Amino acid sequence: MGVSIAVAVGLYGISFGALGVAAGLSVWQACALSALMFTGGSQFAFIGVMSGGGTLGAATLAASLLGVRNAVYGVQITALLRPSRTTRPLMAHLTIDESTATALAQPDAQEQRRGFWTAGVGVWLLWNLFTLVGAMLGERIGEPTAWGLDGAAVAAFLGLLWPRLVGRDARTIAVASAFVTLIAAPVVPAGIPIIIAAGVSGALAVLQHRSAR
Amino acid sequence: MSEMWLWVLGACAIAYLTKLSGHLVPETVLEQPWVSTVSAGMTVGLLTSLVVVNTAVTGTTLVVDARLAALLAAGIALWLKAPYVVVVLVGAVAAALTRLAGW
């Protein structure tokens, strides 16, 4: 299971690399994000804000907020696998959607550990390899609108969002976020609507959490 | 080092420290149920906002262009349970064809 996830996810690296270069990163900057940030959603957020004309500060903030869920995954992984202090820094780097989901899906401790490492290391290797391929392709393509690269970005974000739209609470937040973004976009500088939407969504989630108790 | 590199590496450092905090901070702090609720809600909100911005915003102007066709096509592909890579390709092709048709 870990291997099949790794192969599928590695292929997304091509779209990240190509879109990253189209957004204004150099090939090596796109590769640095994949190697060091290594969390697809945040990386796409970073280049998504950039390509929308937002500042690098807004791009960093959006990427950082989207990465908060990885801290929650870290807690789950620590509770599940009880890793030693020395392996934690490396495991932290590999803690992403795919490695966490793979570990959580396994029935026993040994398989959970194996799933986490296979998915984590496998995705990291393929993600970086294909980011490089995509970035080099993107450099040749040049203009982002050529080949519908901007349409690919829209589809990439929708594809990340889709599996999370489960349940009424998530859909309510999505509708509110879309509304806030459209209202804010003409009024505040580029990139900021995404940050406002994140704040509103966080506040809504708190309200939903309270009313659920 | 260029400004771009500083932001790229800074954002990477923040992402890593966030991950590391989950592994090192005492479980009782991050294991509060509201932490995961808010984190999940914010993730949905951020991704939705990124969809909207990348579809309908250029700079600080709302625009309807080929990207809306990409959104609709990608939505249909997802509804038909297409794999992620196919969805991204469908989005690209839809935008390219719409532009080719003159919109």
PDB file of N, CA, C and O in Angstrom, chain A residues 29-60:
ATOM      1  N   GLN A  29      15.132  26.387  -6.766  1.00  0.00           N
ATOM      2  CA  GLN A  29      14.243  26.810  -5.677  1.00  0.00           C
ATOM      3  C   GLN A  29      13.041  25.869  -5.566  1.00  0.00           C
ATOM      4  O   GLN A  29      12.611  25.517  -4.464  1.00  0.00           O
ATOM      5  N   ALA A  30      12.516  25.452  -6.731  1.00  0.00           N
ATOM      6  CA  ALA A  30      11.412  24.482  -6.712  1.00  0.00           C
ATOM      7  C   ALA A  30      11.880  23.187  -6.066  1.00  0.00           C
ATOM      8  O   ALA A  30      11.173  22.591  -5.237  1.00  0.00           O
ATOM      9  N   CYS A  31      13.088  22.759  -6.410  1.00  0.00           N
ATOM     10  CA  CYS A  31      13.632  21.515  -5.842  1.00  0.00           C
ATOM     11  C   CYS A  31      13.881  21.661  -4.341  1.00  0.00           C
ATOM     12  O   CYS A  31      13.651  20.718  -3.577  1.00  0.00           O
ATOM     13  N   ALA A  32      14.344  22.852  -3.917  1.00  0.00           N
ATOM     14  CA  ALA A  32      14.587  23.072  -2.488  1.00  0.00           C
ATOM     15  C   ALA A  32      13.286  22.942  -1.696  1.00  0.00           C
ATOM     16  O   ALA A  32      13.254  22.344  -0.614  1.00  0.00           O
ATOM     17  N   LEU A  33      12.195  23.476  -2.239  1.00  0.00           N
ATOM     18  CA  LEU A  33      10.901  23.355  -1.551  1.00  0.00           C
ATOM     19  C   LEU A  33      10.504  21.890  -1.394  1.00  0.00           C
ATOM     20  O   LEU A  33      10.038  21.472  -0.338  1.00  0.00           O
ATOM     21  N   SER A  34      10.699  21.108  -2.447  1.00  0.00           N
ATOM     22  CA  SER A  34      10.298  19.703  -2.369  1.00  0.00           C
ATOM     23  C   SER A  34      11.179  18.915  -1.407  1.00  0.00           C
ATOM     24  O   SER A  34      10.708  18.050  -0.677  1.00  0.00           O
ATOM     25  N   ALA A  35      12.480  19.234  -1.381  1.00  0.00           N
ATOM     26  CA  ALA A  35      13.393  18.491  -0.510  1.00  0.00           C
ATOM     27  C   ALA A  35      13.248  18.908   0.943  1.00  0.00           C
ATOM     28  O   ALA A  35      13.278  18.066   1.835  1.00  0.00           O
ATOM     29  N   LEU A  36      13.091  20.218   1.189  1.00  0.00           N
ATOM     30  CA  LEU A  36      13.177  20.729   2.557  1.00  0.00           C
ATOM     31  C   LEU A  36      11.820  21.040   3.186  1.00  0.00           C
ATOM     32  O   LEU A  36      11.618  20.799   4.366  1.00  0.00           O
ATOM     33  N   MET A  37      10.902  21.617   2.399  1.00  0.00           N
ATOM     34  CA  MET A  37       9.567  21.863   2.959  1.00  0.00           C
ATOM     35  C   MET A  37       8.818  20.533   2.987  1.00  0.00           C
ATOM     36  O   MET A  37       8.236  20.155   3.985  1.00  0.00           O
ATOM     37  N   PHE A  38       8.862  19.825   1.876  1.00  0.00           N
ATOM     38  CA  PHE A  38       8.307  18.479   1.758  1.00  0.00           C
ATOM     39  C   PHE A  38       6.931  18.338   2.398  1.00  0.00           C
ATOM     40  O   PHE A  38       6.710  17.550   3.298  1.00  0.00           O
ATOM     41  N   THR A  39       5.998  19.127   1.915  1.00  0.00           N
ATOM     42  CA  THR A  39       4.597  18.934   2.258  1.00  0.00           C
ATOM     43  C   THR A  39       3.809  19.594   1.131  1.00  0.00           C
ATOM     44  O   THR A  39       3.797  20.812   0.995  1.00  0.00           O
ATOM     45  N   GLY A  40       3.257  18.747   0.256  1.00  0.00           N
ATOM     46  CA  GLY A  40       2.728  19.197  -1.027  1.00  0.00           C
ATOM     47  C   GLY A  40       1.768  20.371  -0.944  1.00  0.00           C
ATOM     48  O   GLY A  40       1.896  21.340  -1.685  1.00  0.00           O
ATOM     49  N   GLY A  41       0.810  20.295  -0.016  1.00  0.00           N
ATOM     50  CA  GLY A  41      -0.194  21.355   0.090  1.00  0.00           C
ATOM     51  C   GLY A  41       0.447  22.710   0.319  1.00  0.00           C
ATOM     52  O   GLY A  41       0.118  23.696  -0.349  1.00  0.00           O
ATOM     53  N   SER A  42       1.406  22.765   1.256  1.00  0.00           N
ATOM     54  CA  SER A  42       2.064  24.034   1.569  1.00  0.00           C
ATOM     55  C   SER A  42       2.891  24.535   0.383  1.00  0.00           C
ATOM     56  O   SER A  42       2.940  25.730   0.104  1.00  0.00           O
ATOM     57  N   GLN A  43       3.531  23.590  -0.311  1.00  0.00           N
ATOM     58  CA  GLN A  43       4.330  23.994  -1.471  1.00  0.00           C
ATOM     59  C   GLN A  43       3.449  24.594  -2.560  1.00  0.00           C
ATOM     60  O   GLN A  43       3.781  25.614  -3.164  1.00  0.00           O
ATOM     61  N   PHE A  44       2.307  23.945  -2.801  1.00  0.00           N
ATOM     62  CA  PHE A  44       1.372  24.480  -3.790  1.00  0.00           C
ATOM     63  C   PHE A  44       0.819  25.830  -3.336  1.00  0.00           C
ATOM     64  O   PHE A  44       0.609  26.730  -4.144  1.00  0.00           O
ATOM     65  N   ALA A  45       0.599  25.967  -2.008  1.00  0.00           N
ATOM     66  CA  ALA A  45       0.110  27.245  -1.493  1.00  0.00           C
ATOM     67  C   ALA A  45       1.135  28.349  -1.750  1.00  0.00           C
ATOM     68  O   ALA A  45       0.797  29.452  -2.174  1.00  0.00           O
ATOM     69  N   PHE A  46       2.394  28.044  -1.491  1.00  0.00           N
ATOM     70  CA  PHE A  46       3.483  29.014  -1.675  1.00  0.00           C
ATOM     71  C   PHE A  46       3.489  29.539  -3.112  1.00  0.00           C
ATOM     72  O   PHE A  46       3.450  30.744  -3.358  1.00  0.00           O
ATOM     73  N   ILE A  47       3.482  28.615  -4.083  1.00  0.00           N
ATOM     74  CA  ILE A  47       3.543  29.060  -5.479  1.00  0.00           C
ATOM     75  C   ILE A  47       2.189  29.612  -5.944  1.00  0.00           C
ATOM     76  O   ILE A  47       2.136  30.459  -6.827  1.00  0.00           O
ATOM     77  N   GLY A  48       1.103  29.138  -5.298  1.00  0.00           N
ATOM     78  CA  GLY A  48      -0.223  29.640  -5.661  1.00  0.00           C
ATOM     79  C   GLY A  48      -0.374  31.116  -5.323  1.00  0.00           C
ATOM     80  O   GLY A  48      -0.940  31.890  -6.093  1.00  0.00           O
ATOM     81  N   VAL A  49       0.148  31.523  -4.153  1.00  0.00           N
ATOM     82  CA  VAL A  49       0.098  32.933  -3.771  1.00  0.00           C
ATOM     83  C   VAL A  49       1.024  33.737  -4.679  1.00  0.00           C
ATOM     84  O   VAL A  49       0.683  34.832  -5.152  1.00  0.00           O
ATOM     85  N   MET A  50       2.204  33.200  -4.957  1.00  0.00           N
ATOM     86  CA  MET A  50       3.161  33.891  -5.840  1.00  0.00           C
ATOM     87  C   MET A  50       2.573  34.154  -7.220  1.00  0.00           C
ATOM     88  O   MET A  50       2.673  35.253  -7.759  1.00  0.00           O
ATOM     89  N   SER A  51       1.948  33.115  -7.800  1.00  0.00           N
ATOM     90  CA  SER A  51       1.449  33.277  -9.165  1.00  0.00           C
ATOM     91  C   SER A  51       0.249  34.210  -9.195  1.00  0.00           C
ATOM     92  O   SER A  51      -0.058  34.796 -10.229  1.00  0.00           O
ATOM     93  N   GLY A  52      -0.426  34.372  -8.044  1.00  0.00           N
ATOM     94  CA  GLY A  52      -1.530  35.322  -7.975  1.00  0.00           C
ATOM     95  C   GLY A  52      -1.045  36.742  -7.735  1.00  0.00           C
ATOM     96  O   GLY A  52      -1.853  37.655  -7.567  1.00  0.00           O
ATOM     97  N   GLY A  53       0.271  36.945  -7.690  1.00  0.00           N
ATOM     98  CA  GLY A  53       0.819  38.288  -7.525  1.00  0.00           C
ATOM     99  C   GLY A  53       1.031  38.680  -6.075  1.00  0.00           C
ATOM    100  O   GLY A  53       1.335  39.830  -5.775  1.00  0.00           O
ATOM    101  N   GLY A  54       0.854  37.727  -5.146  1.00  0.00           N
ATOM    102  CA  GLY A  54       1.036  38.029  -3.730  1.00  0.00           C
ATOM    103  C   GLY A  54       2.498  38.176  -3.362  1.00  0.00           C
ATOM    104  O   GLY A  54       3.379  37.757  -4.114  1.00  0.00           O
ATOM    105  N   THR A  55       2.749  38.784  -2.192  1.00  0.00           N
ATOM    106  CA  THR A  55       4.134  38.948  -1.748  1.00  0.00           C
ATOM    107  C   THR A  55       4.681  37.612  -1.255  1.00  0.00           C
ATOM    108  O   THR A  55       3.935  36.677  -0.972  1.00  0.00           O
ATOM    109  N   LEU A  56       6.009  37.541  -1.119  1.00  0.00           N
ATOM    110  CA  LEU A  56       6.630  36.323  -0.612  1.00  0.00           C
ATOM    111  C   LEU A  56       6.275  36.108   0.859  1.00  0.00           C
ATOM    112  O   LEU A  56       6.205  34.968   1.325  1.00  0.00           O
ATOM    113  N   GLY A  57       6.016  37.195   1.577  1.00  0.00           N
ATOM    114  CA  GLY A  57       5.584  37.074   2.969  1.00  0.00           C
ATOM    115  C   GLY A  57       4.231  36.391   3.057  1.00  0.00           C
ATOM    116  O   GLY A  57       4.020  35.496   3.877  1.00  0.00           O
ATOM    117  N   ALA A  58       3.298  36.807   2.193  1.00  0.00           N
ATOM    118  CA  ALA A  58       1.970  36.185   2.169  1.00  0.00           C
ATOM    119  C   ALA A  58       2.073  34.731   1.743  1.00  0.00           C
ATOM    120  O   ALA A  58       1.364  33.862   2.278  1.00  0.00           O
ATOM    121  N   ALA A  59       2.967  34.451   0.790  1.00  0.00           N
ATOM    122  CA  ALA A  59       3.161  33.074   0.331  1.00  0.00           C
ATOM    123  C   ALA A  59       3.658  32.204   1.477  1.00  0.00           C
ATOM    124  O   ALA A  59       3.172  31.087   1.697  1.00  0.00           O
ATOM    125  N   THR A  60       4.623  32.740   2.245  1.00  0.00           N
ATOM    126  CA  THR A  60       5.183  31.999   3.375  1.00  0.00           C
ATOM    127  C   THR A  60       4.127  31.757   4.453  1.00  0.00           C
ATOM    128  O   THR A  60       4.020  30.659   5.006  1.00  0.00           O
TER     129      THR A  60
END
